[in-house]
PDB file of C-alpha atoms and ligand atoms in Angstrom:
ATOM      1  CA  MET L  93       0.000   0.000   0.000  1.00 52.00           C
ATOM      2  CA  THR L  94       2.904   2.415  -0.553  1.00 44.00           C
ATOM      3  CA  ASP L  95       4.239   4.413  -3.478  1.00 47.00           C
ATOM      4  CA  LEU L  96       0.738   4.999  -4.662  1.00 47.00           C
ATOM      5  CA  LYS L  97       1.730   7.089  -7.639  1.00 48.00           C
ATOM      6  CA  SER L  98       4.740   5.169  -8.843  1.00 47.00           C
ATOM      7  CA  ILE L  99       3.423   1.766  -9.775  1.00 46.00           C
ATOM      8  CA  ASN L 100       2.423   2.556 -13.364  1.00 48.00           C
ATOM      9  CA  ILE L 101       5.578   4.546 -13.989  1.00 46.00           C
ATOM     10  CA  LYS L 102       7.814   1.688 -12.877  1.00 50.00           C
ATOM     11  CA  GLN L 103       6.048  -0.813 -15.063  1.00 51.00           C
ATOM     12  CA  ASN L 104       6.060   1.606 -17.984  1.00 59.00           C
ATOM     13  CA  VAL L 105       2.590   0.329 -18.877  1.00 63.00           C
ATOM     14  CA  ARG L 106      -0.682   2.204 -18.558  1.00 71.00           C
ATOM     15  CA  ILE L 107      -2.943   0.135 -16.291  1.00 74.00           C
ATOM     16  CA  THR L 108      -6.649   0.915 -16.079  1.00 79.00           C
ATOM     17  CA  GLU L 109      -7.884  -1.986 -13.970  1.00 80.00           C
ATOM     18  CA  CYS L 110      -6.511  -4.364 -11.328  1.00 78.00           C
ATOM     19  CA  ILE L 111      -4.397  -7.063 -12.989  1.00 78.00           C
ATOM     20  CA  LEU L 112      -3.788  -8.882  -9.685  1.00 78.00           C
ATOM     21  CA  CYS L 113      -0.035  -8.257  -9.898  1.00 81.00           C
ATOM     22  CA  GLY L 114       0.183  -7.948  -6.092  1.00 83.00           C
ATOM     23  CA  THR L 115       2.538  -4.972  -6.279  1.00 85.00           C
ATOM     24  CA  CYS L 116       0.509  -2.875  -3.815  1.00 86.00           C
ATOM     25  CA  CYS L 117       0.347  -5.780  -1.313  1.00 91.00           C
ATOM     26  CA  LYS L 118       4.134  -6.187  -1.481  1.00 90.00           C
ATOM     27  CA  LYS L 119       4.739  -2.550  -0.697  1.00 86.00           C
ATOM     28  CA  GLY L 120       3.300  -2.603   2.830  1.00 84.00           C
ATOM     29  CA  GLY L 121       0.017  -3.415   4.528  1.00 88.00           C
ATOM     30  CA  PRO L 122      -2.751  -0.838   4.876  1.00 92.00           C
ATOM     31  CA  SER L 123      -3.385   1.567   7.749  1.00 93.00           C
ATOM     32  CA  PHE L 124      -6.660   1.004   9.565  1.00 97.00           C
ATOM     33  CA  HIS L 125      -9.623   3.351   9.692  1.00 97.00           C
ATOM     34  CA  LEU L 126     -12.667   3.442  11.971  1.00 97.00           C
ATOM     35  CA  ALA L 127     -14.620   1.621   9.273  1.00 97.00           C
ATOM     36  CA  ASP L 128     -12.293  -1.372   9.802  1.00 98.00           C
ATOM     37  CA  LYS L 129     -12.865  -1.606  13.566  1.00 98.00           C
ATOM     38  CA  HIS L 130     -15.423  -4.424  13.241  1.00 97.00           C
ATOM     39  CA  LEU L 131     -12.792  -6.624  11.555  1.00 97.00           C
ATOM     40  CA  ILE L 132     -10.640  -6.489  14.682  1.00 97.00           C
ATOM     41  CA  ASP L 133     -13.524  -6.535  17.172  1.00 96.00           C
ATOM     42  CA  LYS L 134     -14.899  -9.694  15.557  1.00 96.00           C
ATOM     43  CA  GLY L 135     -11.473 -11.368  15.365  1.00 96.00           C
ATOM     44  CA  VAL L 136     -11.366 -11.491  11.555  1.00 96.00           C
ATOM     45  CA  ILE L 137      -8.008  -9.747  11.869  1.00 97.00           C
ATOM     46  CA  LEU L 138      -6.195 -10.637  15.087  1.00 97.00           C
ATOM     47  CA  SER L 139      -4.316  -7.972  17.018  1.00 96.00           C
ATOM     48  CA  LYS L 140      -1.122 -10.007  16.730  1.00 97.00           C
ATOM     49  CA  TYR L 141      -1.099  -9.066  13.029  1.00 97.00           C
ATOM     50  CA  LEU L 142      -1.155  -5.335  13.834  1.00 97.00           C
ATOM     51  CA  PHE L 143       1.477  -2.846  14.813  1.00 97.00           C
ATOM     52  CA  THR L 144       1.249   0.757  15.900  1.00 97.00           C
ATOM     53  CA  ILE L 145       3.310   3.647  14.628  1.00 96.00           C
ATOM     54  CA  ARG L 146       3.049   6.158  17.444  1.00 97.00           C
ATOM     55  CA  LYS L 147       2.437   9.913  17.213  1.00 95.00           C
ATOM     56  CA  GLY L 148       5.652  11.779  16.457  1.00 93.00           C
ATOM     57  CA  GLU L 149       7.372   8.708  14.996  1.00 93.00           C
ATOM     58  CA  LEU L 150       8.820   9.003  11.520  1.00 87.00           C
ATOM     59  CA  ALA L 151       6.729   7.110   8.996  1.00 83.00           C
ATOM     60  CA  TYR L 152       6.556   6.875   5.236  1.00 73.00           C
ATOM     61  CA  ASP L 153       3.689   8.988   3.895  1.00 71.00           C
ATOM     62  CA  ASN L 154       2.068   6.964   1.105  1.00 63.00           C
ATOM     63  CA  VAL L 155       0.644  10.001  -0.651  1.00 65.00           C
ATOM     64  CA  ARG L 156       3.510  12.499  -0.234  1.00 71.00           C
ATOM     65  CA  GLN L 157       6.068   9.705  -0.630  1.00 72.00           C
ATOM     66  CA  GLU L 158       8.486  10.839   2.051  1.00 78.00           C
ATOM     67  CA  LEU L 159       9.344  10.136   5.692  1.00 81.00           C
ATOM     68  CA  LEU L 160       7.383  12.474   7.976  1.00 85.00           C
ATOM     69  CA  PRO L 161       6.669  12.604  11.742  1.00 89.00           C
ATOM     70  CA  LEU L 162       3.129  11.374  12.350  1.00 92.00           C
ATOM     71  CA  SER L 163       0.618  13.907  13.647  1.00 91.00           C
ATOM     72  CA  SER L 164      -1.485  11.062  15.063  1.00 93.00           C
ATOM     73  CA  GLU L 165      -0.875   7.370  15.547  1.00 95.00           C
ATOM     74  CA  LEU L 166      -1.415   4.740  12.870  1.00 94.00           C
ATOM     75  CA  ILE L 167      -2.355   1.112  13.209  1.00 97.00           C
ATOM     76  CA  LYS L 168      -1.080  -0.996  10.341  1.00 95.00           C
ATOM     77  CA  LEU L 169      -0.947  -4.600   9.203  1.00 96.00           C
ATOM     78  CA  LYS L 170       2.422  -6.242   9.760  1.00 96.00           C
ATOM     79  CA  GLY L 171       4.641  -7.435   6.946  1.00 95.00           C
ATOM     80  CA  LYS L 172       5.653 -11.065   6.409  1.00 94.00           C
ATOM     81  CA  ASN L 173       8.931 -11.978   8.135  1.00 90.00           C
ATOM     82  CA  ASP L 174       9.716  -8.285   8.691  1.00 83.00           C
ATOM     83  CA  SER L 175       9.469  -7.582   4.956  1.00 91.00           C
ATOM     84  CA  SER L 176       7.120  -4.990   3.457  1.00 90.00           C
ATOM     85  CA  THR L 177       4.889  -7.714   1.934  1.00 95.00           C
ATOM     86  CA  CYS L 178       1.531  -7.691   3.715  1.00 95.00           C
ATOM     87  CA  ILE L 179       1.096 -10.618   6.096  1.00 96.00           C
ATOM     88  CA  PHE L 180      -2.105 -11.651   4.284  1.00 96.00           C
ATOM     89  CA  PHE L 181      -0.623 -11.732   0.797  1.00 95.00           C
ATOM     90  CA  ASN L 182      -0.298 -15.261  -0.581  1.00 94.00           C
ATOM     91  CA  GLU L 183       2.712 -14.938  -2.877  1.00 91.00           C
ATOM     92  CA  GLY L 184       2.325 -18.359  -4.499  1.00 91.00           C
ATOM     93  CA  GLU L 185      -1.246 -17.733  -5.584  1.00 91.00           C
ATOM     94  CA  LYS L 186      -0.866 -13.940  -5.771  1.00 89.00           C
ATOM     95  CA  LYS L 187      -3.985 -13.359  -3.753  1.00 92.00           C
ATOM     96  CA  CYS L 188      -5.198 -11.745  -0.565  1.00 94.00           C
ATOM     97  CA  GLU L 189      -6.068 -14.313   2.132  1.00 95.00           C
ATOM     98  CA  ILE L 190      -8.745 -12.009   3.571  1.00 95.00           C
ATOM     99  CA  TYR L 191      -9.995 -10.533   0.301  1.00 93.00           C
ATOM    100  CA  LYS L 192     -13.674 -10.351   1.289  1.00 95.00           C
ATOM    101  CA  ASN L 193     -12.732  -8.719   4.587  1.00 96.00           C
ATOM    102  CA  ARG L 194      -9.839  -6.592   3.406  1.00 95.00           C
ATOM    103  CA  PRO L 195      -9.507  -3.153   5.051  1.00 96.00           C
ATOM    104  CA  VAL L 196     -11.000  -0.059   3.429  1.00 95.00           C
ATOM    105  CA  GLU L 197      -7.663   1.258   2.133  1.00 93.00           C
ATOM    106  CA  CYS L 198      -7.180  -1.966   0.177  1.00 92.00           C
ATOM    107  CA  LYS L 199     -10.686  -1.683  -1.248  1.00 91.00           C
ATOM    108  CA  ALA L 200     -10.141   1.938  -2.292  1.00 88.00           C
ATOM    109  CA  LEU L 201      -6.662   1.600  -3.732  1.00 84.00           C
ATOM    110  CA  LYS L 202      -6.523   1.684  -7.497  1.00 81.00           C
ATOM    111  CA  CYS L 203      -2.885   2.015  -8.443  1.00 80.00           C
ATOM    112  CA  TRP L 204      -3.867   3.616 -11.759  1.00 79.00           C
ATOM    113  CA  ASP L 205      -6.007   6.277 -10.072  1.00 81.00           C
ATOM    114  CA  THR L 206      -5.269   7.241  -6.460  1.00 81.00           C
ATOM    115  CA  ARG L 207      -7.892   9.998  -6.145  1.00 83.00           C
ATOM    116  CA  GLU L 208     -10.346   7.896  -4.103  1.00 82.00           C
ATOM    117  CA  ILE L 209      -7.824   6.782  -1.496  1.00 80.00           C
ATOM    118  CA  GLU L 210      -6.268  10.243  -1.234  1.00 81.00           C
ATOM    119  CA  LYS L 211      -9.664  11.629  -0.188  1.00 82.00           C
ATOM    120  CA  PHE L 212      -9.825   9.633   3.042  1.00 81.00           C
ATOM    121  CA  TYR L 213      -6.255   8.417   3.537  1.00 79.00           C
ATOM    122  CA  SER L 214      -5.561  10.707   6.550  1.00 82.00           C
ATOM    123  CA  LYS L 215      -9.110  10.779   7.909  1.00 89.00           C
ATOM    124  CA  ASN L 216     -10.883   8.729  10.590  1.00 94.00           C
ATOM    125  CA  ARG L 217      -7.878   6.623  11.366  1.00 95.00           C
ATOM    126  CA  LEU L 218      -8.335   3.883  13.935  1.00 98.00           C
ATOM    127  CA  THR L 219      -6.387   4.319  17.195  1.00 98.00           C
ATOM    128  CA  ARG L 220      -5.451   2.041  20.070  1.00 98.00           C
ATOM    129  CA  LYS L 221      -7.963   3.920  22.241  1.00 97.00           C
ATOM    130  CA  ASP L 222     -10.792   2.945  19.876  1.00 98.00           C
ATOM    131  CA  LEU L 223      -9.876  -0.705  20.351  1.00 97.00           C
ATOM    132  CA  LEU L 224      -8.702  -0.857  23.962  1.00 97.00           C
ATOM    133  CA  PHE L 225     -10.690   1.737  25.894  1.00 95.00           C
ATOM    134  CA  ASP L 226     -13.119  -0.868  27.243  1.00 93.00           C
ATOM    135  CA  VAL L 227     -10.483  -3.439  28.155  1.00 93.00           C
ATOM    136  CA  GLU L 228     -10.118  -3.041  31.886  1.00 88.00           C
ATOM    137  CA  GLY L 229      -6.616  -2.119  32.991  1.00 91.00           C
ATOM    138  CA  LEU L 230      -5.068  -2.456  29.551  1.00 95.00           C
ATOM    139  CA  TRP L 231      -5.954   0.949  28.142  1.00 96.00           C
ATOM    140  CA  GLU L 232      -4.588   2.636  31.308  1.00 96.00           C
ATOM    141  CA  LEU L 233      -1.314   0.734  30.884  1.00 96.00           C
ATOM    142  CA  VAL L 234      -1.018   1.627  27.202  1.00 97.00           C
ATOM    143  CA  ASN L 235      -1.912   5.261  27.868  1.00 97.00           C
ATOM    144  CA  ASP L 236       0.610   5.488  30.704  1.00 97.00           C
ATOM    145  CA  HIS L 237       3.314   4.036  28.445  1.00 98.00           C
ATOM    146  CA  GLN L 238       2.362   6.557  25.754  1.00 97.00           C
ATOM    147  CA  SER L 239       2.786   9.535  28.071  1.00 96.00           C
ATOM    148  CA  ARG L 240       6.041   8.247  29.620  1.00 97.00           C
ATOM    149  CA  CYS L 241       7.583   7.317  26.285  1.00 97.00           C
ATOM    150  CA  SER L 242       6.084   9.969  24.021  1.00 96.00           C
ATOM    151  CA  TYR L 243       8.158  10.858  20.964  1.00 95.00           C
ATOM    152  CA  GLU L 244       7.353  14.557  21.424  1.00 92.00           C
ATOM    153  CA  LYS L 245       8.860  14.424  24.914  1.00 93.00           C
ATOM    154  CA  ILE L 246      11.931  12.546  23.667  1.00 93.00           C
ATOM    155  CA  LYS L 247      12.384  15.003  20.789  1.00 90.00           C
ATOM    156  CA  LYS L 248      12.288  17.993  23.163  1.00 90.00           C
ATOM    157  CA  MET L 249      14.850  16.311  25.428  1.00 90.00           C
ATOM    158  CA  LEU L 250      17.122  15.597  22.481  1.00 87.00           C
ATOM    159  CA  GLN L 251      16.919  19.243  21.371  1.00 85.00           C
ATOM    160  CA  LYS L 252      18.229  20.318  24.789  1.00 82.00           C
ATOM    161  CA  GLN L 253      20.932  17.687  24.850  1.00 74.00           C
ATOM    162  CA  ASP L 254      24.565  18.636  24.361  1.00 70.00           C
ATOM    163  CA  ASP L 255      27.790  16.818  25.140  1.00 61.00           C
ATOM    164  CA  SER L 256      27.978  18.230  28.669  1.00 63.00           C
ATOM    165  CA  ASN L 257      24.422  17.278  29.633  1.00 68.00           C
ATOM    166  CA  ASN L 258      24.606  13.745  30.982  1.00 78.00           C
ATOM    167  CA  ASP L 259      21.334  14.089  32.897  1.00 84.00           C
ATOM    168  CA  ILE L 260      19.291  14.215  29.708  1.00 86.00           C
ATOM    169  CA  GLN L 261      21.197  11.232  28.342  1.00 88.00           C
ATOM    170  CA  LYS L 262      20.353   9.318  31.528  1.00 91.00           C
ATOM    171  CA  GLU L 263      16.681  10.351  31.388  1.00 93.00           C
ATOM    172  CA  ILE L 264      16.356   9.108  27.819  1.00 93.00           C
ATOM    173  CA  LEU L 265      18.058   5.839  28.730  1.00 94.00           C
ATOM    174  CA  GLU L 266      15.583   5.493  31.605  1.00 96.00           C
ATOM    175  CA  ILE L 267      12.667   5.918  29.159  1.00 97.00           C
ATOM    176  CA  ILE L 268      14.145   3.234  26.886  1.00 97.00           C
ATOM    177  CA  ARG L 269      14.609   0.926  29.899  1.00 97.00           C
ATOM    178  CA  TYR L 270      10.954   1.429  30.927  1.00 98.00           C
ATOM    179  CA  ASP L 271       9.777   0.710  27.363  1.00 98.00           C
ATOM    180  CA  THR L 272      11.733  -2.553  27.375  1.00 97.00           C
ATOM    181  CA  GLN L 273      10.613  -3.582  30.874  1.00 98.00           C
ATOM    182  CA  ILE L 274       6.904  -3.019  30.328  1.00 97.00           C
ATOM    183  CA  ARG L 275       7.037  -5.341  27.327  1.00 98.00           C
ATOM    184  CA  HIS L 276       8.676  -8.104  29.383  1.00 97.00           C
ATOM    185  CA  LEU L 277       6.231  -7.542  32.212  1.00 96.00           C
ATOM    186  CA  VAL L 278       3.010  -7.905  30.233  1.00 96.00           C
ATOM    187  CA  VAL L 279       4.278 -11.161  28.733  1.00 97.00           C
ATOM    188  CA  GLU L 280       5.858 -12.696  31.821  1.00 97.00           C
ATOM    189  CA  LYS L 281       3.447 -11.515  34.507  1.00 93.00           C
ATOM    190  CA  GLY L 282       0.382 -10.661  32.431  1.00 92.00           C
ATOM    191  CA  GLY L 283       0.539 -13.809  30.282  1.00 95.00           C
ATOM    192  CA  MET L 284       0.048 -11.868  27.053  1.00 95.00           C
ATOM    193  CA  ASP L 285       1.170 -13.043  23.645  1.00 97.00           C
ATOM    194  CA  SER L 286       4.484 -11.353  22.798  1.00 97.00           C
ATOM    195  CA  GLU L 287       3.207 -10.934  19.237  1.00 97.00           C
ATOM    196  CA  ILE L 288       0.784  -8.185  20.320  1.00 97.00           C
ATOM    197  CA  LEU L 289       3.453  -5.977  21.917  1.00 98.00           C
ATOM    198  CA  ASP L 290       4.087  -3.870  18.804  1.00 97.00           C
ATOM    199  CA  PHE L 291       0.369  -3.175  18.633  1.00 98.00           C
ATOM    200  CA  LEU L 292       0.053  -2.264  22.330  1.00 98.00           C
ATOM    201  CA  PHE L 293       3.204  -0.175  22.710  1.00 98.00           C
ATOM    202  CA  GLY L 294       4.369   0.528  19.162  1.00 98.00           C
ATOM    203  CA  ARG L 295       7.743  -0.592  17.915  1.00 95.00           C
ATOM    204  CA  PRO L 296      10.418  -0.873  20.637  1.00 97.00           C
ATOM    205  CA  LEU L 297      12.285   2.338  21.428  1.00 96.00           C
ATOM    206  CA  THR L 298      15.539   0.399  21.157  1.00 95.00           C
ATOM    207  CA  LEU L 299      14.801   0.239  17.408  1.00 94.00           C
ATOM    208  CA  THR L 300      13.108   3.575  16.728  1.00 93.00           C
ATOM    209  CA  ILE L 301      15.267   5.898  18.834  1.00 91.00           C
ATOM    210  CA  LYS L 302      18.080   5.720  16.276  1.00 89.00           C
ATOM    211  CA  SER L 303      15.953   7.584  13.741  1.00 87.00           C
ATOM    212  CA  PHE L 304      15.983  10.536  16.174  1.00 84.00           C
ATOM    213  CA  GLY L 305      19.788  10.558  16.177  1.00 82.00           C
ATOM    214  CA  PHE L 306      20.171   9.018  19.651  1.00 80.00           C
ATOM    215  CA  ASN L 307      22.738   6.260  20.015  1.00 76.00           C
ATOM    216  CA  HIS L 308      21.997   4.206  23.113  1.00 70.00           C
ATOM    217  CA  SER L 309      24.565   1.447  22.667  1.00 65.00           C
TER     218      SER L 309
HETATM  219  S1  SF4 K  35      -4.981  -7.035   3.281  1.00 83.08           S
HETATM  220 FE1  SF4 K  35      -5.050  -8.139   1.346  1.00 83.08          FE
HETATM  221  S2  SF4 K  35      -5.433  -6.571  -0.232  1.00 83.08           S
HETATM  222 FE2  SF4 K  35      -4.717  -5.513   1.619  1.00 83.08          FE
HETATM  223  S3  SF4 K  35      -2.481  -5.289   1.376  1.00 83.08           S
HETATM  224 FE3  SF4 K  35      -2.872  -7.193   2.532  1.00 83.08          FE
HETATM  225  S4  SF4 K  35      -2.928  -8.832   0.993  1.00 83.08           S
HETATM  226 FE4  SF4 K  35      -3.191  -6.859  -0.084  1.00 83.08          FE
END
């Protein structure tokens, strides 16, 4: 679901209908919108197949085709084996395993004409609050993690940081340590499936912090 405008150009062929090439499914899974909520509520798409890109995190903008900090969080479908190919894309048969229940972005995407998807791409996006607010104890935990580990807060701290300011360095390391510990805790003590961690808490700070120019090793 990325590079919306480039598919025809790359193939050097003018496409006017879906030819089931699978190119869009290999370029990243869709982001979810409120209209997709029922798919997750009913278990058609399990939360272990989702991941969250949190507010302030750098993410590839499908329409503007560049890396930009997110103004609000995104929930997306994971890729297969950490690749950009959507987890539900069957490469052998070149088909979507959940075609009838595919998310609205997949339904709207026409690689030869992106006007429809551009109209709602940034609107009514599904958030973790929409899915977790009623789950006792869990939303509070996720919300607390979000405020302790917010990217806006980290960015402000990094702007103040200079070589002589070890306190800020220590504070950021403490945030990274908390992010790591909470993930262990919900699996070990809470009995949760480790595969839902990137949905609950976004991608680990140990991975994402590098894109903000902070070297924690
Ligand atoms: S959900 Fe289906 S249609 Fe959408 S990107 Fe994945 S494989 Fe393709």
